[in-house]
XYZ file of C-alpha atoms in Angstrom:
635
model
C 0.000 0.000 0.000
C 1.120 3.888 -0.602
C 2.005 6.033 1.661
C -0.704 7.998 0.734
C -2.876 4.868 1.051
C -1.774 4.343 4.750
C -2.381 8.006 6.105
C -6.072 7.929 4.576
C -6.930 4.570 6.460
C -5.037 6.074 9.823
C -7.153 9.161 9.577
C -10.514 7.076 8.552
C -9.305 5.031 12.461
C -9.047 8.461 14.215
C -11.101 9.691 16.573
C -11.814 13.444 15.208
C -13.894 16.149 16.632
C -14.735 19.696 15.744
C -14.756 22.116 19.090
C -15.287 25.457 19.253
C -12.842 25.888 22.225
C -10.011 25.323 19.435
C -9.009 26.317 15.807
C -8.018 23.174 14.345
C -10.061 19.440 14.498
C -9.241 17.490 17.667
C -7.995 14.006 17.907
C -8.715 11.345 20.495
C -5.104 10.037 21.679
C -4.147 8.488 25.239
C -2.708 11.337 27.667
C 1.295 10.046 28.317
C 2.096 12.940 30.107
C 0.079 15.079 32.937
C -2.311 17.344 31.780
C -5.145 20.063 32.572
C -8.004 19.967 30.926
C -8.814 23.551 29.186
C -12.364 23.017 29.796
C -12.819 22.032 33.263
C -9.233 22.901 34.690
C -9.010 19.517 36.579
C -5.606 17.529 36.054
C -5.418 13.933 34.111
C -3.021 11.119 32.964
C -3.456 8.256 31.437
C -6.810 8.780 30.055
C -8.188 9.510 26.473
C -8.474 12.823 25.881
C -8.618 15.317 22.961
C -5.619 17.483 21.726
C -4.892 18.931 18.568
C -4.769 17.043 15.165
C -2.272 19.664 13.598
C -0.001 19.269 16.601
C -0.203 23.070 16.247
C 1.914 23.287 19.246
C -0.335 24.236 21.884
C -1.140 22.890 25.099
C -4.591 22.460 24.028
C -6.346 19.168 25.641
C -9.500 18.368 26.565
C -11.158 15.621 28.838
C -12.803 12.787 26.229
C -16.130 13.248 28.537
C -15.909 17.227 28.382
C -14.944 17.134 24.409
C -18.089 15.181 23.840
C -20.943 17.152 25.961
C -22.792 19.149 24.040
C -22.520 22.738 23.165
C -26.204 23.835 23.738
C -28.611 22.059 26.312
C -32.054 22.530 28.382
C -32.096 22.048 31.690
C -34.939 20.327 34.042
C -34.341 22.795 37.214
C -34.287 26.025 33.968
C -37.353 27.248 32.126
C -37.383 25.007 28.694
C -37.493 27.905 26.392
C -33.587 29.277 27.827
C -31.430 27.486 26.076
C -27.951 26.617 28.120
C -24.670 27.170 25.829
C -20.833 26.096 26.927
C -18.602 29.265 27.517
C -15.906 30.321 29.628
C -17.483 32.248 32.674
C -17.174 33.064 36.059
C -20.019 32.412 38.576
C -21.209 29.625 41.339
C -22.407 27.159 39.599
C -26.149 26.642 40.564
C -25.677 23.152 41.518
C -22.712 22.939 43.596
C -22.446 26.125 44.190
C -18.549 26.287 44.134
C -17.314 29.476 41.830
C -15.713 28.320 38.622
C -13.295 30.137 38.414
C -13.212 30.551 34.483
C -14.302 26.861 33.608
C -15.790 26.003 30.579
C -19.631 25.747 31.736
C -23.343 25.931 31.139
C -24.500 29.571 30.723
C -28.112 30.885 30.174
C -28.735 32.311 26.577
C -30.454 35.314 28.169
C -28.574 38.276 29.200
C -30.869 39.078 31.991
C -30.373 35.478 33.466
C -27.571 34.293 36.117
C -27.934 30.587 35.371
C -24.349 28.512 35.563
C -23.814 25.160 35.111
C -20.308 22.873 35.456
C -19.932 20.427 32.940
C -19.731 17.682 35.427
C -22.281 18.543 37.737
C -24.529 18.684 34.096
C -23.466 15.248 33.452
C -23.546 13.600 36.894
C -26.577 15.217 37.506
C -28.033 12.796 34.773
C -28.903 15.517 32.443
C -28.469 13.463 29.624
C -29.530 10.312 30.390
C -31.982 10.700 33.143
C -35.576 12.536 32.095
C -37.785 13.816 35.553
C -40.344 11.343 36.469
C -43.098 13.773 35.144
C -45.903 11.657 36.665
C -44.706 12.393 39.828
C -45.311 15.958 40.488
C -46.763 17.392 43.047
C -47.472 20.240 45.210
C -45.875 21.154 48.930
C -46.514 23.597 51.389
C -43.318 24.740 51.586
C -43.557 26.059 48.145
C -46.699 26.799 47.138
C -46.682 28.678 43.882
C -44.936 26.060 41.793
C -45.528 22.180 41.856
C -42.526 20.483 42.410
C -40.754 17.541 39.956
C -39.430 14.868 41.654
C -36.499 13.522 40.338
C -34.316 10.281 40.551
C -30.962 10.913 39.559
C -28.034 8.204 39.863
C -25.948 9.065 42.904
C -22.798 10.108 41.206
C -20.096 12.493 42.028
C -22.490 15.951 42.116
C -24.524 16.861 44.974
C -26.959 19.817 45.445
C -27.903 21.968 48.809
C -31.154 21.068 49.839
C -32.844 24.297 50.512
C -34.831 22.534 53.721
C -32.024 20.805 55.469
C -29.422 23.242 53.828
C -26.764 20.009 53.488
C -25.072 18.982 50.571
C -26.016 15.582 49.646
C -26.657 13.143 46.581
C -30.080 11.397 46.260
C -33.853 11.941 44.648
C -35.237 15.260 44.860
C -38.121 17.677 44.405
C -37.232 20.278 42.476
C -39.280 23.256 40.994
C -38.738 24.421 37.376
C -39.054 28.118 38.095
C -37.285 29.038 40.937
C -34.294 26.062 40.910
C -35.940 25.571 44.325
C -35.000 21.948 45.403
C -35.787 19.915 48.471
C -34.457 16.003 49.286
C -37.359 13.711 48.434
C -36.998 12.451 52.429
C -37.282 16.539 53.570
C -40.521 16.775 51.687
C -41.663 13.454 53.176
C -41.507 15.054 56.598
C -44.325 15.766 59.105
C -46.071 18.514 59.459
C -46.536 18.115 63.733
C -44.181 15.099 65.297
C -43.158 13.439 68.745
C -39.537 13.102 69.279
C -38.022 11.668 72.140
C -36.062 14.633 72.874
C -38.528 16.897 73.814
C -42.237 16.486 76.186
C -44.434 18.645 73.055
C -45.431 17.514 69.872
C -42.685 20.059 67.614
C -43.986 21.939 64.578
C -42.406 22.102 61.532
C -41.623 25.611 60.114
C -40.733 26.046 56.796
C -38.147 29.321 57.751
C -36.934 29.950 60.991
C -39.596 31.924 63.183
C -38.783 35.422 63.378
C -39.728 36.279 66.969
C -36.575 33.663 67.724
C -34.168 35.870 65.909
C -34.715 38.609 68.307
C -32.042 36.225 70.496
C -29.820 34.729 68.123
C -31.373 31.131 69.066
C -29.731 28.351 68.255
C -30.334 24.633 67.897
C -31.313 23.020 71.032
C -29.384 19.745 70.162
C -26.193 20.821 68.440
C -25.838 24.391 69.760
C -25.073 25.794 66.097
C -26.160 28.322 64.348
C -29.891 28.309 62.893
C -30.204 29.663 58.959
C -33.573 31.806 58.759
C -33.989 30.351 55.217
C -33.625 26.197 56.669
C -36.836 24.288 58.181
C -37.032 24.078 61.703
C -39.060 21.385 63.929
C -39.704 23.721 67.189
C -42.053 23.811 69.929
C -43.944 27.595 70.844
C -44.743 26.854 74.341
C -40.891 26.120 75.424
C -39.154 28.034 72.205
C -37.600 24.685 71.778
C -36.353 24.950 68.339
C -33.658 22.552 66.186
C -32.672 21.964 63.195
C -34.780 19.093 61.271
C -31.572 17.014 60.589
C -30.503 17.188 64.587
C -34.551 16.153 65.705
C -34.387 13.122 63.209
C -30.492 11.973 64.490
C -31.319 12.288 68.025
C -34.182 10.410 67.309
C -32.711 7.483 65.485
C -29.660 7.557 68.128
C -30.860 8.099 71.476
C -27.245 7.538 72.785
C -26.674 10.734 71.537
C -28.171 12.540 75.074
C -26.305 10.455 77.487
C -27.491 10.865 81.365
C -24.727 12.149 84.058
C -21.885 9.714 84.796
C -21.597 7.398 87.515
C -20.693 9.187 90.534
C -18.048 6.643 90.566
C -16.273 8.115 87.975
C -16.430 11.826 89.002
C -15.619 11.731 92.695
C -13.175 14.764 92.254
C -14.845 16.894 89.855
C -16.990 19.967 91.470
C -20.468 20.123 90.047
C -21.490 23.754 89.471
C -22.981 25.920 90.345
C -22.466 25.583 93.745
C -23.905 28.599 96.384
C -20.630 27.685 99.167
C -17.680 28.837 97.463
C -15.276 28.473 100.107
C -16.824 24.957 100.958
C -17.310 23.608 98.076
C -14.251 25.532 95.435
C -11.437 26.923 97.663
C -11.237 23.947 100.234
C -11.166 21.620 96.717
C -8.581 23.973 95.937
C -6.299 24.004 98.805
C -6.428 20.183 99.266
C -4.610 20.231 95.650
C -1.754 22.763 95.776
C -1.389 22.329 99.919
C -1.944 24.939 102.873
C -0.800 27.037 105.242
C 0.038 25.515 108.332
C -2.000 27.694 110.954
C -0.941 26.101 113.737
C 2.715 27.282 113.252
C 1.725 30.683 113.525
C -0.218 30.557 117.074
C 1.015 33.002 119.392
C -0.545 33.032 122.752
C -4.083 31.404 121.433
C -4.082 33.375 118.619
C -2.716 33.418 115.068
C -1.224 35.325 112.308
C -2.124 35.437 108.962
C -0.224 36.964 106.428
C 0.693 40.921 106.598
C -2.367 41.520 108.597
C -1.432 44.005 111.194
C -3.675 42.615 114.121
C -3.698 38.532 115.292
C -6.924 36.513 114.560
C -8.518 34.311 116.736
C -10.980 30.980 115.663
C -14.235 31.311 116.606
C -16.469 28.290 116.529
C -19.903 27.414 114.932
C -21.346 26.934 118.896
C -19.936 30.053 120.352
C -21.157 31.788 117.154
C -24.615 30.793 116.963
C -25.201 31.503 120.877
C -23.744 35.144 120.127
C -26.065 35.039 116.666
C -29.211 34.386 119.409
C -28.460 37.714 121.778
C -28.202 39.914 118.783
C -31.272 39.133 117.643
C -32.964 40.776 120.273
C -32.218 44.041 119.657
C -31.895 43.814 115.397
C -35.239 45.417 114.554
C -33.754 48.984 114.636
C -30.701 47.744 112.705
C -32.794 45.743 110.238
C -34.611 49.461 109.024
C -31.373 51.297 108.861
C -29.684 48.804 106.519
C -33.238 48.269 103.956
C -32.605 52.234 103.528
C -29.066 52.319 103.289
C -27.830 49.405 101.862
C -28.110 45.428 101.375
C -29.023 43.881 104.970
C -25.223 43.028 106.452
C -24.172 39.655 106.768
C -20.716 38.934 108.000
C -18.743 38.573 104.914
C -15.046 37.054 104.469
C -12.383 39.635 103.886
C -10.456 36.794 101.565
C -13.447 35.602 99.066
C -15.743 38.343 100.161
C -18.727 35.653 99.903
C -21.095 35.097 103.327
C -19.764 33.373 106.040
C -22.181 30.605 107.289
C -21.343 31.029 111.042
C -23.747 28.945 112.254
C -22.730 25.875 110.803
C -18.540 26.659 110.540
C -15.603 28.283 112.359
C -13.963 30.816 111.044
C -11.269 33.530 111.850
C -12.298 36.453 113.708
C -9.644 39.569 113.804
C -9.222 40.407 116.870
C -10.548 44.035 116.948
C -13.699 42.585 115.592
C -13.204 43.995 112.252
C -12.067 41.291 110.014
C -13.145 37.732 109.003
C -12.050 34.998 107.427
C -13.509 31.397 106.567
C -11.362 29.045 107.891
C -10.242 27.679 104.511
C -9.589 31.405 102.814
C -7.203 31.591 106.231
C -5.092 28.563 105.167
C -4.655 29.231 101.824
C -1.289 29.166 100.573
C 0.763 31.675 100.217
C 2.532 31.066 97.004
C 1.991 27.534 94.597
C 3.542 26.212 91.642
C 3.757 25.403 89.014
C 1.702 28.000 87.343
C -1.794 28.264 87.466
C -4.043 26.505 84.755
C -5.424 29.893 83.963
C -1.644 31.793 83.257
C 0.546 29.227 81.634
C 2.692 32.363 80.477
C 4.671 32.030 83.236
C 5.946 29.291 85.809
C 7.182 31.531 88.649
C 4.991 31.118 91.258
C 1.775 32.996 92.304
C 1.649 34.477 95.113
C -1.042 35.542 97.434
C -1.984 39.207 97.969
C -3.933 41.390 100.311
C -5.889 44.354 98.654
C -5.013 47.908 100.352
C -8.319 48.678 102.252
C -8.804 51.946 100.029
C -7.900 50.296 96.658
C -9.496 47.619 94.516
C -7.681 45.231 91.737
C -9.056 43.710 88.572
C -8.926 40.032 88.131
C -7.857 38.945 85.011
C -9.957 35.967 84.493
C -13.564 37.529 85.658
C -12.570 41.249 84.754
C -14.754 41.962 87.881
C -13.484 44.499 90.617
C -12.089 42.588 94.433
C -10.997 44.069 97.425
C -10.310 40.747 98.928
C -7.481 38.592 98.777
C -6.137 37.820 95.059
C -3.203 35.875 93.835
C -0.974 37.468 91.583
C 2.104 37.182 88.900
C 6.027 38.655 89.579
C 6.588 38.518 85.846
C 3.208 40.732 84.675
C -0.005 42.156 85.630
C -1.719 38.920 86.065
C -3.994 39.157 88.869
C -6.735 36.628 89.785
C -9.004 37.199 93.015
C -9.104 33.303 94.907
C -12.196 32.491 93.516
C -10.955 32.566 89.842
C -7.499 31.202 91.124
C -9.252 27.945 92.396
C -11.493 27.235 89.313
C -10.191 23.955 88.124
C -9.114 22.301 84.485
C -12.370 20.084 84.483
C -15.867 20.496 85.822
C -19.478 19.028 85.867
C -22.139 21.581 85.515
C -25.879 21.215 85.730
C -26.438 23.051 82.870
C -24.637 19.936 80.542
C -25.636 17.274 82.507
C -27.525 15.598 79.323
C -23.806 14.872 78.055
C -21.062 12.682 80.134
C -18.414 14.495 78.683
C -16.868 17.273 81.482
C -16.216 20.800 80.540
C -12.371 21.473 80.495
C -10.703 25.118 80.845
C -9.606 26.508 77.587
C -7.986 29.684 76.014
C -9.560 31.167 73.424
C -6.688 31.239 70.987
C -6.646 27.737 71.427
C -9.803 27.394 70.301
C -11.559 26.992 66.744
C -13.775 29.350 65.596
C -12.974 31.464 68.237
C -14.085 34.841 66.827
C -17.762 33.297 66.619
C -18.471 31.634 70.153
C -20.659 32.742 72.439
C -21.397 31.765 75.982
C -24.369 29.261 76.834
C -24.707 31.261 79.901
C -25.154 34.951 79.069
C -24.917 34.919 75.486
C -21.631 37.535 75.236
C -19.258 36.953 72.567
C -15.745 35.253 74.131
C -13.827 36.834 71.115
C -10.901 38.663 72.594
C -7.864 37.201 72.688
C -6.590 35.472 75.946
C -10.438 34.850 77.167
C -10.357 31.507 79.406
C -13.741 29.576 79.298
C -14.691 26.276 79.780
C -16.053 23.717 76.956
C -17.075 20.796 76.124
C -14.973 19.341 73.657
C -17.290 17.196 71.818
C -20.429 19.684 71.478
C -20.886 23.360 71.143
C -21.617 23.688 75.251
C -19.294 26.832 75.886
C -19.247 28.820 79.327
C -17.153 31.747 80.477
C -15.754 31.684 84.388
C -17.731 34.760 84.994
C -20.974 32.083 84.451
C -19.306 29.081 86.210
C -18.923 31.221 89.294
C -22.672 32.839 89.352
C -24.449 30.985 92.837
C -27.098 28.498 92.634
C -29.198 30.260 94.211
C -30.003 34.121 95.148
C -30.345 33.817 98.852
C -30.315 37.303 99.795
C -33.955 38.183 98.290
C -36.754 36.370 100.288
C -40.168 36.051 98.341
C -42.589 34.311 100.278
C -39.641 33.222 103.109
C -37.542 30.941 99.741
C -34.558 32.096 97.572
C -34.545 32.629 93.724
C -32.666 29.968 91.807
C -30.988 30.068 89.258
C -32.716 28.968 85.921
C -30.595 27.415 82.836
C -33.591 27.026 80.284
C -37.015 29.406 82.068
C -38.524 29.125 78.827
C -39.811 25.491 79.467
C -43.644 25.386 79.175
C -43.508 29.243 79.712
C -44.741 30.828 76.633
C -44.845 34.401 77.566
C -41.745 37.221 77.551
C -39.595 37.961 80.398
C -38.701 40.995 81.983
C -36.476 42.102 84.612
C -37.680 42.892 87.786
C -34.366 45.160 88.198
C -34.282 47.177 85.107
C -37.308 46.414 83.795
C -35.855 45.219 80.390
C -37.092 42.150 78.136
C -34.868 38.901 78.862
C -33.350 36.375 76.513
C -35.443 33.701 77.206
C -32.762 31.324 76.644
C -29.909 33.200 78.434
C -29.673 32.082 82.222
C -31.874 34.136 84.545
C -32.830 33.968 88.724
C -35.953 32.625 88.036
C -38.955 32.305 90.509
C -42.150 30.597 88.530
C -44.024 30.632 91.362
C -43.584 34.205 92.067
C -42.982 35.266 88.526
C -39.460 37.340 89.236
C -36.563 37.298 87.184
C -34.158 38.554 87.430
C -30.650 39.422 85.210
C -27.721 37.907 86.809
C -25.748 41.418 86.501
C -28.978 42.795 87.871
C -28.088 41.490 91.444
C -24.895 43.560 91.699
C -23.749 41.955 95.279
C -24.601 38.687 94.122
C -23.712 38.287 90.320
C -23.382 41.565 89.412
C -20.290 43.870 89.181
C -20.137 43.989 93.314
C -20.391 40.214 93.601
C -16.443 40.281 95.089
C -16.810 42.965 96.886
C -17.110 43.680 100.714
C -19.042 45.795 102.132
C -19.204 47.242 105.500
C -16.157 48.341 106.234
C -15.667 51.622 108.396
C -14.056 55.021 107.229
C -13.062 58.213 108.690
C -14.054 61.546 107.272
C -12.529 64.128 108.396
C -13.479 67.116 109.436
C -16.310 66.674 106.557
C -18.363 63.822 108.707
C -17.287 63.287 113.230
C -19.105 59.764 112.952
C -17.521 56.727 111.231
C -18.824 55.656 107.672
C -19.608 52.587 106.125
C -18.649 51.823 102.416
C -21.993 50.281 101.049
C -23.961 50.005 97.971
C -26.663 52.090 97.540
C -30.805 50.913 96.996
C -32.020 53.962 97.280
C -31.663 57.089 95.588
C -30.019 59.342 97.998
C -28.398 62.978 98.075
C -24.359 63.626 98.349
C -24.018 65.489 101.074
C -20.806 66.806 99.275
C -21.780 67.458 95.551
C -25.515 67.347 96.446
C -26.028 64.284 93.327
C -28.189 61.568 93.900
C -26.885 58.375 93.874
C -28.765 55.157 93.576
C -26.750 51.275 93.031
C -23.828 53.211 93.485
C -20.938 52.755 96.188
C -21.139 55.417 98.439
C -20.031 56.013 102.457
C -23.072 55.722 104.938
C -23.393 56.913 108.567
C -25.241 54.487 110.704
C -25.635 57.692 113.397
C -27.645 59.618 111.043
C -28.379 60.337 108.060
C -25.346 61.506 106.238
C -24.167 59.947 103.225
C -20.872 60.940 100.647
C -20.966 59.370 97.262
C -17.570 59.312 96.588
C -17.483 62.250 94.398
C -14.525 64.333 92.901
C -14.503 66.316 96.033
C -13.670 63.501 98.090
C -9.915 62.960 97.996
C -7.951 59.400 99.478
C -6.308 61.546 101.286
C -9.661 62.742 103.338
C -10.769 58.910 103.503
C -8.489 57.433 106.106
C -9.701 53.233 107.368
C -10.934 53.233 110.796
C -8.725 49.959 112.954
C-alpha cells in the first residue's frame, strides 16, 4: 500500500472532533504525560483525551467526557425555552455552588439570566440520560406557587444543597422548574406536627426559621449551632424549643446521643457547678490540691497570724457563734430598718473571698478588733503555689497571694470583675486573679450539661476553633478577645465563660414568700410568655440564664443582682471610714438601693458605692470632692 494509502486509512481510524474551544479538528489520543483539561481545569493522565490534530503546538487538551458534551442544552431545574450554551465564565455554579473560576460551563442564553452550570455537575446530575419522572409531580406547602418535579438521579459524584435541610447531599429530589428551588425527596416526606423523644411537646415544623426567635440569636437546642432563617425548623412555641430538622431526626434514630450524668463513681473529684458555698465547696477543693498554710505554726498566745495583717486573729467556733447570733437578735429590729434604707441587709462577709460566712454551721477567723473575718479555709490558703496556674501558663514563677489595700481595689484577670479581697498574683506581669478565679479547676461538671457525660475542660480562646464566633451558653456575650479563658465541652458546642461558672445556685439574699430565687438554665420550658427584669425592667433572653422564681414570677438578670452576680459580687461591704473634718461619725462603704443625696456634691446616687453613717443620716458618694487623702480606714 502507498504512503498515501496508509495516512487515509489512519485518519478514517481516528477519533476526530470539531470544538469550538479550538481552531483546528481534535484528535482522540491516550494522555502520556500530565495534563489540565482547558475546559474544566481539573488535572489527568493516562486517560483519552482530545488534543490537537495539527499538533499546532499548543497545550490544548480536553477531557474525552468534556470534548463530547454538548454545546447547547435545556435544563430540568431552567425554564425550557432558555437554552444553556458552553462558555468560559465566572459564577457559582447553581448546583454545587462552588465558583468556577473561568471553567468552561453551562450559561443561560439570556442576558438578563444568572444561570451557571459545570460540565460535570450537568453530566452527573443525569442531564443526559436521566428525564424527571413527570408523573410524579406534586405540590408542597413549603412552596406553594410552583408544583414540584421529583427527580431520581443516579448518585454520582455531584450533589446539590437542599434548601430545607441546607446540606449537601446526593439522592432523589423535588425540584421546581421556576425558581431552581429543590428539596431532598426524604425533607418533603416530613411531618407537618411530630413526637420526638427529645422533647415532652409535639414540635412543629416551620418552613423558615420563626422570626420572633431571631430577636435572640437562638440556636439549635441539640447541636448548639447556628440556625439559617432560610432552613426548616421542627420547634415547639410553648418552650421556644427549636432545632434543626436534621438534629430532631439523628437524636431520634440515636438516642445515645443525650447520654445521662456519669456514675458518681467516675467523678468523685470533679466539682459540680454551680455551687452557692464557694469556700466549701471551690477553695477547700482547691487548697487540698496545691497544699496549705500551716496555721498552727503561727499561734502566738491562742491566737494566730495570717499573712501581713497588722492585728492577730482568733478561731471562733460554729457553737460560740450561733449563741452570740441568738443575743443579737434581740435588739436587730432597729438595725434591720437602717440597713433596707441604706444598703443590702449586712451579713458577715469574708475579707479573703468576700462571699457570706455561714457562722452557724462553721468556724472561722475572727480579727481580733472585731473587724475582720475569714472562713477558715480562705485563712489557710497558701501563700505562694507552683507550678503555674491553669489559667496563666505564660509564666511558671509562682503565684503568690496578695492582700488588697483597704482603700484600693484590683481587677482580676480571668472575671474582669473588681475585688478588694485577697487575690493571687504574677512577679513577671499584671496577672492578677481574686481566689475564687485562682481555684477554678481544668475540668468540671455543671448542671447546665448534665444531658452529656463528657466534662467541661478550661480553655484559652486562641486555642480554640472558631474562636471569633463563640458565644457563651450562659449569658450569650461573645468570648472573642484574645486570651479569654472559658470552659467547653470538647465534643459539642456547650461553651461557658468563668464569669458564668462562678454565678451561685441560688439568690439567697432576696426572700419572696420566706424561699430564695434559683438560678434557671432554660425558664422558657412550658412558659410561653416574655420575660422581663424585675431590676431594670428590660425584656430577657429567654434562653440566656436568669434567677428565676415561677411561682412568684421574678426574674431577674444575673448582673442585675450587683452583690450577688453583678459587678459587686467580690466585693465587701461594710467596712468603716473616717471623714474628716467633713463627717465626726464613722462611715460605712456600702452600695446604695435607694436614691439618695451627696451630702458633698448634692447628686443623687442610687446602686452606686457610696459612704453611709449608721448615726444619722449623712451619706458621701464618693465624688470628685472627696480625695484618698480625706478617707483614712478606721482599725
Amino acid at each position: 500500500m502507498s504512503e498515501k494509502g496508509k495516512e487515509m486509512k489512519k485518519e478514517e481510524e481516528e477519533v476526530i472532533l470539531d470544538h469550538f474551544m479550538h481552531e483546528h479538528p481534535l484528535v482522540l489520543t491516550e494522555t502520556i504525560v500530565e495534563s489540565i483539561c482547558d475546559s474544566c481545569r481539573r488535572r489527568f493522565y493516562g486517560e483519552l483525551g482530545y488534543s490537537c490534530s495539527k499538533k499546532c503546538g499548543s497545550d490544548f487538551v480536553l477531557h474525552e467526557e468534556c470534548a463530547e458534551m454538548p454545546r447547547n442544552i435545556t435544563h430540568p431545574t431552567h425554564p425550557p425555552q432558555h437554552t444553556l450554551t458552553q462558555k468560559k465564565m465566572a459564577g457559582n455554579c447553581a448546583v454545587c455552588e462552588t465558583n468556577m473560576r473561568g471553567e468552561v460551563g453551562y450559561h443561560c442564553s439570556n442576558s438578563a439570566c444568572e444561570f451557571h452550570l459545570h460540565l460535570r455537575c450537568a453530566s452527573s446530575m443525569g442531564v443526559l440520560y436521566v428525564v424527571p419522572d413527570l408523573n410524579h409531580s406534586t405540590t408542597h406547602p413549603s412552596h406553594p406557587q410552583h408544583q414540584l418535579r421529583l427527580w431520581r438521579r443516579p448518585g454520582r459524584s455531584c450533589s446539590f444543597r437542599c434548601d430545607a435541610c441546607g446540606t449537601r447531599e446526593m439522592g432523589s429530589s423535588y425540584v421546581c422548574v421556576a425558581c431552581q428551588y429543590w428539596i431532598h425527596e426524604s425533607c418533603a416526606a416530613l411531618s407537618v406536627t411530630a413526637r420526638f423523644p427529645h422533647h415532652h411537646h409535639s414540635l412543629s415544623l416551620d418552613f423558615h426559621f420563626p422570626i420572633e426567635y431571631a430577636v435572640f440569636n437562638f440556636k439549635c437546642d441539640l447541636c448548639r449551632k447556628p440556625l439559617m432563617r432560610k432552613h426548616w425548623v421542627y420547634h415547639c412555641r410553648l418552650c421556644r424549643y427549636v432545632v434543626h430538622i436534621k438534629c430532631a431526626i439523628m437524636a431520634s434514630s440515636t438516642p445515645n446521643a443525650l447520654d445521662n450524668e456519669a456514675d458518681a463513681s467516675e467523678d468523685e473529684d470533679v466539682i459540680r457547678f454551680p455551687i452557692n458555698d464557694i469556700a466549701d465547696e471551690l477553695i477547700r477543693s482547691f487548697v487540698r490540691r496545691v497544699g496549705e498554710t500551716n496555721a498552727d505554726d503561727e499561734i502566738i498566745n491562742g491566737q494566730y497570724k495570717f499573712h501581713s495583717h497588722d492585728h492577730h486573729f482568733s478561731l471562733v467556733s460554729s457553737s460560740s457563734s450561733s449563741h452570740e447570733n441568738e443575743e443579737k437578735e434581740e435588739n436587730s429590729d432597729d438595725d434591720d430598718d437602717d440597713d433596707l434604707f441604706y444598703g443590702e441587709t449586712s451579713v458577715l462577709s469574708c475579707d479573703g473571698c468576700t462571699a457570706p460566712i455561714h457562722h452557724q454551721k462553721s468556724n472561722y477567723y475572727s480579727c481580733v478588733e472585731g473587724k475582720n473575718f475569714l472562713h477558715s479555709v480562705c485563712f489557710r490558703l497558701p501563700q505562694t503555689f507552683t507550678p503555674s496556674h491553669p489559667l496563666h501558663p505564660q509564666h511558671m514563677s509562682p503565684l503568690m497571694l496578695q492582700t488588697c489595700p483597704k482603700l484600693d481595689t484590683i481587677k482580676c484577670s480571668i472575671c474582669k470583675f473588681y475585688t478588694n479581697g485577697l487575690f493571687y498574683s504574677c512577679a513577671e506581669c499584671d496577672f492578677k486573679a481574686d481566689i475564687k478565679c485562682a481555684s477554678l479547676p481544668p475540668t468540671i461538671k455543671h448542671q447546665a450539661h448534665s444531658q452529656h457525660r463528657h466534662h467541661l475542660k478550661l480553655v484559652e480562646s486562641k486555642n480554640y476553633k472558631d474562636s471569633l464566633h463563640i458565644r457563651c451558653i450562659g449569658c450569650n456575650d461573645f468570648l472573642m478577645h484574645r486570651g479569654a479563658i472559658f470552659y467547653s465541652c470538647q465534643r459539642c458546642e456547650f461553651v461557658l465563660c468563668c464569669t458564668c461558672v462562678l454565678l451561685p445556685a441560688s439568690d439567697d439574699t432576696r426572700y419572696l414568700d420566706q424561699h430564695a430565687l434559683p438560678l434557671a438554665f432554660n425558664a422558657a420550658v412550658d412558659h410561653p410568655e416574655k420575660f422581663y427584669c424585675d431590676e431594670c425592667e428590660q425584656e430577657m433572653n429567654p434562653k440566656s440564664w436568669m434567677y428565676n422564681c415561677r411561682h412568684c414570677d421574678t426574674s431577674f438578670h444575673p448582673e442585675c443582682i450587683n452583690t450577688v452576680s453583678g459587678y459587686c459580687r467580690n466585693f465587701k461591704f461594710g467596712q468603716e471610714f473616717s471623714i474628716q473634718p467633713l463627717h465626726g461619725h464613722p462611715l460605712r462603704l456600702e452600695r446604695l438601693i435607694r436614691k439618695l443625696r451627696c451630702h458633698i456634691c448634692g447628686r443623687k446616687e442610687k446602686n452606686d458605692l457610696g459612704f453611709q453613717c449608721a448615726s444619722c443620716n449623712f451619706f458621701a458618694c464618693g465624688c470628685g470632692n472627696l480625695s484618698n487623702d480625706d478617707v483614712l480606714p478606721v482599725d
